[in-house]
Amino acid sequence: MTIEPLLQEIEKIYQAGRAGTEYDFNEDVIPFVEQADVLIADWQRNAQNSPYLRPAMVESAVDQLKQLSVQAFQPKTSLKRFNETIKSVRYIDQLMQ
């Protein structure tokens, strides 16, 4: 299982927000974060079984994914920091494959 579809959706939300889309907390943010939490939990269970990942790497990626799922709706988040966090999670996800 890969987390890439979630990462792509997070990037799409972030880019739309930077382009001017405004999100409603109750209608947009909460449902997305709840859905993301389910996907992240599934990914975490699979990642813990990977012989290529240490538990600390998995925990770090999970924390970053949870932060990204919320930060995506905040267009004032630093673009560089946002992209670096995405790259970090992608790297760990690829190690799992």
CSV table of N, CA and C in Angstrom, one decimal:
chain,number,residue,atom,x,y,z
A,1,MET,N,0.9,-1.2,0.0
A,1,MET,CA,0.0,0.0,0.0
A,1,MET,C,0.9,1.2,0.0
A,2,THR,N,0.5,2.2,-0.8
A,2,THR,CA,1.3,3.4,-0.9
A,2,THR,C,0.4,4.6,-0.4
A,3,ILE,N,1.0,5.6,0.1
A,3,ILE,CA,0.2,6.8,0.6
A,3,ILE,C,0.2,7.9,-0.5
A,4,GLU,N,0.8,7.6,-1.7
A,4,GLU,CA,0.9,8.6,-2.7
A,4,GLU,C,-0.4,9.3,-3.1
A,5,PRO,N,-1.5,8.5,-3.3
A,5,PRO,CA,-2.8,9.2,-3.6
A,5,PRO,C,-3.2,10.3,-2.6
A,6,LEU,N,-2.9,10.0,-1.3
A,6,LEU,CA,-3.2,11.0,-0.3
A,6,LEU,C,-2.3,12.2,-0.4
A,7,LEU,N,-1.0,12.0,-0.7
A,7,LEU,CA,-0.1,13.1,-0.9
A,7,LEU,C,-0.5,14.0,-2.1
A,8,GLN,N,-0.9,13.3,-3.1
A,8,GLN,CA,-1.3,14.1,-4.3
A,8,GLN,C,-2.6,14.9,-4.0
A,9,GLU,N,-3.5,14.4,-3.2
A,9,GLU,CA,-4.7,15.2,-2.9
A,9,GLU,C,-4.3,16.3,-2.0
A,10,ILE,N,-3.4,16.1,-1.0
A,10,ILE,CA,-2.9,17.2,-0.2
A,10,ILE,C,-2.3,18.3,-1.0
A,11,GLU,N,-1.4,17.9,-1.9
A,11,GLU,CA,-0.8,18.9,-2.8
A,11,GLU,C,-1.8,19.7,-3.6
A,12,LYS,N,-2.9,19.0,-4.1
A,12,LYS,CA,-3.9,19.7,-4.9
A,12,LYS,C,-4.7,20.7,-4.0
A,13,ILE,N,-5.0,20.3,-2.8
A,13,ILE,CA,-5.7,21.2,-1.9
A,13,ILE,C,-4.8,22.5,-1.6
A,14,TYR,N,-3.6,22.2,-1.3
A,14,TYR,CA,-2.6,23.3,-1.0
A,14,TYR,C,-2.5,24.3,-2.1
A,15,GLN,N,-2.3,23.8,-3.3
A,15,GLN,CA,-2.2,24.6,-4.5
A,15,GLN,C,-3.4,25.4,-4.8
A,16,ALA,N,-4.6,24.8,-4.6
A,16,ALA,CA,-5.8,25.5,-4.8
A,16,ALA,C,-6.0,26.6,-3.8
A,17,GLY,N,-5.6,26.4,-2.6
A,17,GLY,CA,-5.6,27.4,-1.5
A,17,GLY,C,-4.7,28.6,-1.8
A,18,ARG,N,-3.5,28.3,-2.3
A,18,ARG,CA,-2.6,29.3,-2.7
A,18,ARG,C,-3.1,30.1,-3.9
A,19,ALA,N,-4.0,29.5,-4.7
A,19,ALA,CA,-4.6,30.2,-5.9
A,19,ALA,C,-5.8,31.0,-5.5
A,20,GLY,N,-6.2,30.9,-4.3
A,20,GLY,CA,-7.4,31.7,-3.8
A,20,GLY,C,-8.6,31.0,-3.3
A,21,THR,N,-8.6,29.6,-3.4
A,21,THR,CA,-9.7,28.9,-2.9
A,21,THR,C,-9.8,29.0,-1.4
A,22,GLU,N,-11.0,29.3,-0.9
A,22,GLU,CA,-11.2,29.4,0.5
A,22,GLU,C,-12.0,28.1,1.0
A,23,TYR,N,-11.5,27.6,2.1
A,23,TYR,CA,-12.1,26.3,2.6
A,23,TYR,C,-12.9,26.6,3.9
A,24,ASP,N,-14.0,25.9,4.0
A,24,ASP,CA,-14.8,26.0,5.2
A,24,ASP,C,-14.3,24.9,6.2
A,25,PHE,N,-14.1,25.2,7.4
A,25,PHE,CA,-13.5,24.3,8.4
A,25,PHE,C,-14.4,23.1,8.6
A,26,ASN,N,-15.7,23.3,8.8
A,26,ASN,CA,-16.6,22.2,9.1
A,26,ASN,C,-16.9,21.4,7.8
A,27,GLU,N,-17.0,22.0,6.7
A,27,GLU,CA,-17.4,21.3,5.5
A,27,GLU,C,-16.2,20.7,4.7
A,28,ASP,N,-15.1,21.3,4.8
A,28,ASP,CA,-13.9,20.9,4.0
A,28,ASP,C,-12.8,20.2,4.8
A,29,VAL,N,-12.4,20.9,5.9
A,29,VAL,CA,-11.2,20.5,6.6
A,29,VAL,C,-11.5,19.2,7.5
A,30,ILE,N,-12.5,19.3,8.3
A,30,ILE,CA,-12.8,18.2,9.2
A,30,ILE,C,-13.1,16.9,8.4
A,31,PRO,N,-13.9,16.8,7.4
A,31,PRO,CA,-14.1,15.5,6.7
A,31,PRO,C,-12.8,15.0,6.0
A,32,PHE,N,-12.0,15.9,5.5
A,32,PHE,CA,-10.8,15.5,4.8
A,32,PHE,C,-9.8,14.9,5.8
A,33,VAL,N,-9.6,15.6,6.9
A,33,VAL,CA,-8.7,15.1,8.0
A,33,VAL,C,-9.2,13.8,8.5
A,34,GLU,N,-10.5,13.6,8.7
A,34,GLU,CA,-11.0,12.3,9.2
A,34,GLU,C,-10.7,11.2,8.2
A,35,GLN,N,-10.9,11.5,6.9
A,35,GLN,CA,-10.6,10.5,5.9
A,35,GLN,C,-9.1,10.2,5.8
A,36,ALA,N,-8.3,11.3,5.9
A,36,ALA,CA,-6.9,11.1,5.9
A,36,ALA,C,-6.4,10.3,7.1
A,37,ASP,N,-6.9,10.5,8.2
A,37,ASP,CA,-6.5,9.7,9.4
A,37,ASP,C,-6.7,8.2,9.2
A,38,VAL,N,-7.8,7.8,8.5
A,38,VAL,CA,-8.1,6.4,8.3
A,38,VAL,C,-7.0,5.9,7.3
A,39,LEU,N,-6.7,6.6,6.3
A,39,LEU,CA,-5.7,6.2,5.3
A,39,LEU,C,-4.3,6.1,5.9
A,40,ILE,N,-4.0,7.1,6.8
A,40,ILE,CA,-2.7,7.1,7.5
A,40,ILE,C,-2.6,5.9,8.4
A,41,ALA,N,-3.7,5.6,9.1
A,41,ALA,CA,-3.6,4.4,10.0
A,41,ALA,C,-3.4,3.1,9.3
A,42,ASP,N,-4.1,3.0,8.1
A,42,ASP,CA,-3.9,1.8,7.3
A,42,ASP,C,-2.4,1.7,6.8
A,43,TRP,N,-1.9,2.8,6.3
A,43,TRP,CA,-0.6,2.9,5.8
A,43,TRP,C,0.4,2.6,7.0
A,44,GLN,N,0.2,3.1,8.1
A,44,GLN,CA,1.0,2.8,9.3
A,44,GLN,C,1.1,1.4,9.6
A,45,ARG,N,0.0,0.7,9.6
A,45,ARG,CA,0.0,-0.8,9.9
A,45,ARG,C,0.8,-1.5,8.9
A,46,ASN,N,0.7,-1.2,7.6
A,46,ASN,CA,1.5,-1.8,6.6
A,46,ASN,C,3.0,-1.5,6.7
A,47,ALA,N,3.3,-0.2,7.0
A,47,ALA,CA,4.7,0.2,7.1
A,47,ALA,C,5.4,-0.4,8.3
A,48,GLN,N,4.7,-0.7,9.3
A,48,GLN,CA,5.3,-1.3,10.5
A,48,GLN,C,5.8,-2.7,10.2
A,49,ASN,N,5.2,-3.3,9.2
A,49,ASN,CA,5.6,-4.7,8.8
A,49,ASN,C,6.8,-4.7,7.7
A,50,SER,N,7.2,-3.5,7.3
A,50,SER,CA,8.2,-3.4,6.3
A,50,SER,C,9.6,-3.7,6.9
A,51,PRO,N,10.4,-4.6,6.3
A,51,PRO,CA,11.7,-4.8,6.9
A,51,PRO,C,12.7,-3.7,6.6
A,52,TYR,N,12.3,-2.7,5.8
A,52,TYR,CA,13.2,-1.6,5.4
A,52,TYR,C,13.0,-0.4,6.2
A,53,LEU,N,12.0,-0.3,7.1
A,53,LEU,CA,11.8,0.9,7.9
A,53,LEU,C,11.9,0.6,9.4
A,54,ARG,N,12.5,1.5,10.0
A,54,ARG,CA,12.6,1.5,11.5
A,54,ARG,C,11.3,2.1,12.1
A,55,PRO,N,10.9,1.7,13.3
A,55,PRO,CA,9.7,2.3,13.9
A,55,PRO,C,9.7,3.8,14.0
A,56,ALA,N,10.9,4.4,14.3
A,56,ALA,CA,11.0,5.8,14.4
A,56,ALA,C,10.7,6.5,13.0
A,57,MET,N,11.1,5.9,11.9
A,57,MET,CA,10.8,6.4,10.6
A,57,MET,C,9.3,6.5,10.3
A,58,VAL,N,8.7,5.4,10.7
A,58,VAL,CA,7.2,5.3,10.5
A,58,VAL,C,6.5,6.3,11.3
A,59,GLU,N,6.9,6.4,12.6
A,59,GLU,CA,6.2,7.4,13.4
A,59,GLU,C,6.4,8.8,12.9
A,60,SER,N,7.6,9.1,12.5
A,60,SER,CA,7.9,10.5,11.9
A,60,SER,C,7.0,10.7,10.7
A,61,ALA,N,6.9,9.8,9.8
A,61,ALA,CA,6.1,9.9,8.6
A,61,ALA,C,4.6,10.1,8.9
A,62,VAL,N,4.2,9.4,9.9
A,62,VAL,CA,2.8,9.5,10.4
A,62,VAL,C,2.5,10.9,10.9
A,63,ASP,N,3.4,11.4,11.7
A,63,ASP,CA,3.3,12.7,12.3
A,63,ASP,C,3.2,13.8,11.2
A,64,GLN,N,4.2,13.6,10.2
A,64,GLN,CA,4.2,14.6,9.1
A,64,GLN,C,3.0,14.5,8.3
A,65,LEU,N,2.5,13.3,8.0
A,65,LEU,CA,1.2,13.2,7.2
A,65,LEU,C,0.0,13.9,7.9
A,66,LYS,N,-0.1,13.7,9.2
A,66,LYS,CA,-1.1,14.3,9.9
A,66,LYS,C,-1.0,15.9,9.9
A,67,GLN,N,0.2,16.4,10.0
A,67,GLN,CA,0.4,17.8,9.9
A,67,GLN,C,0.1,18.3,8.5
A,68,LEU,N,0.5,17.6,7.5
A,68,LEU,CA,0.2,18.0,6.1
A,68,LEU,C,-1.3,18.0,5.8
A,69,SER,N,-2.0,17.0,6.3
A,69,SER,CA,-3.4,17.0,6.0
A,69,SER,C,-4.2,18.2,6.6
A,70,VAL,N,-3.6,18.9,7.6
A,70,VAL,CA,-4.2,20.1,8.1
A,70,VAL,C,-3.6,21.3,7.4
A,71,GLN,N,-2.3,21.3,7.3
A,71,GLN,CA,-1.6,22.5,6.7
A,71,GLN,C,-2.0,22.7,5.2
A,72,ALA,N,-2.5,21.7,4.6
A,72,ALA,CA,-2.9,21.8,3.2
A,72,ALA,C,-3.9,22.9,3.0
A,73,PHE,N,-4.7,23.1,4.0
A,73,PHE,CA,-5.8,24.1,4.0
A,73,PHE,C,-5.4,25.5,4.4
A,74,GLN,N,-4.1,25.6,4.7
A,74,GLN,CA,-3.6,26.9,5.2
A,74,GLN,C,-2.6,27.4,4.1
A,75,PRO,N,-3.0,28.2,3.2
A,75,PRO,CA,-2.1,28.6,2.1
A,75,PRO,C,-1.0,29.5,2.5
A,76,LYS,N,-1.0,30.0,3.7
A,76,LYS,CA,0.1,30.8,4.2
A,76,LYS,C,1.3,29.9,4.7
A,77,THR,N,1.1,28.6,4.7
A,77,THR,CA,2.2,27.7,5.1
A,77,THR,C,3.3,27.9,4.1
A,78,SER,N,4.5,27.9,4.6
A,78,SER,CA,5.7,28.1,3.7
A,78,SER,C,5.7,27.0,2.6
A,79,LEU,N,5.8,27.4,1.4
A,79,LEU,CA,5.8,26.5,0.3
A,79,LEU,C,7.1,25.6,0.4
A,80,LYS,N,8.2,26.2,0.7
A,80,LYS,CA,9.4,25.3,0.8
A,80,LYS,C,9.3,24.3,1.9
A,81,ARG,N,8.8,24.7,3.0
A,81,ARG,CA,8.6,23.7,4.1
A,81,ARG,C,7.6,22.6,3.8
A,82,PHE,N,6.5,23.1,3.2
A,82,PHE,CA,5.5,22.1,2.7
A,82,PHE,C,6.0,21.1,1.8
A,83,ASN,N,6.8,21.6,0.8
A,83,ASN,CA,7.3,20.7,-0.2
A,83,ASN,C,8.4,19.7,0.3
A,84,GLU,N,9.2,20.2,1.3
A,84,GLU,CA,10.2,19.4,1.9
A,84,GLU,C,9.6,18.3,2.7
A,85,THR,N,8.5,18.6,3.4
A,85,THR,CA,7.8,17.6,4.2
A,85,THR,C,7.2,16.5,3.3
A,86,ILE,N,6.6,17.0,2.2
A,86,ILE,CA,6.0,16.0,1.2
A,86,ILE,C,7.2,15.1,0.7
A,87,LYS,N,8.3,15.7,0.4
A,87,LYS,CA,9.4,14.9,-0.1
A,87,LYS,C,9.9,13.8,0.9
A,88,SER,N,9.9,14.2,2.2
A,88,SER,CA,10.3,13.4,3.2
A,88,SER,C,9.4,12.2,3.4
A,89,VAL,N,8.1,12.4,3.3
A,89,VAL,CA,7.1,11.3,3.4
A,89,VAL,C,7.2,10.4,2.2
A,90,ARG,N,7.3,11.0,1.0
A,90,ARG,CA,7.5,10.2,-0.2
A,90,ARG,C,8.7,9.3,-0.1
A,91,TYR,N,9.8,9.8,0.4
A,91,TYR,CA,11.0,9.0,0.5
A,91,TYR,C,10.7,7.7,1.4
A,92,ILE,N,10.1,8.0,2.5
A,92,ILE,CA,9.8,6.8,3.4
A,92,ILE,C,8.8,5.9,2.8
A,93,ASP,N,7.8,6.4,2.1
A,93,ASP,CA,6.8,5.6,1.4
A,93,ASP,C,7.5,4.7,0.3
A,94,GLN,N,8.4,5.3,-0.4
A,94,GLN,CA,9.1,4.5,-1.4
A,94,GLN,C,10.0,3.4,-0.8
A,95,LEU,N,10.6,3.7,0.4
A,95,LEU,CA,11.4,2.7,1.0
A,95,LEU,C,10.5,1.4,1.4
A,96,MET,N,9.3,1.7,1.6
A,96,MET,CA,8.4,0.6,2.0
A,96,MET,C,8.0,-0.3,0.8
A,97,GLN,N,8.1,0.2,-0.3
A,97,GLN,CA,7.7,-0.6,-1.5
A,97,GLN,C,8.7,-1.7,-1.8
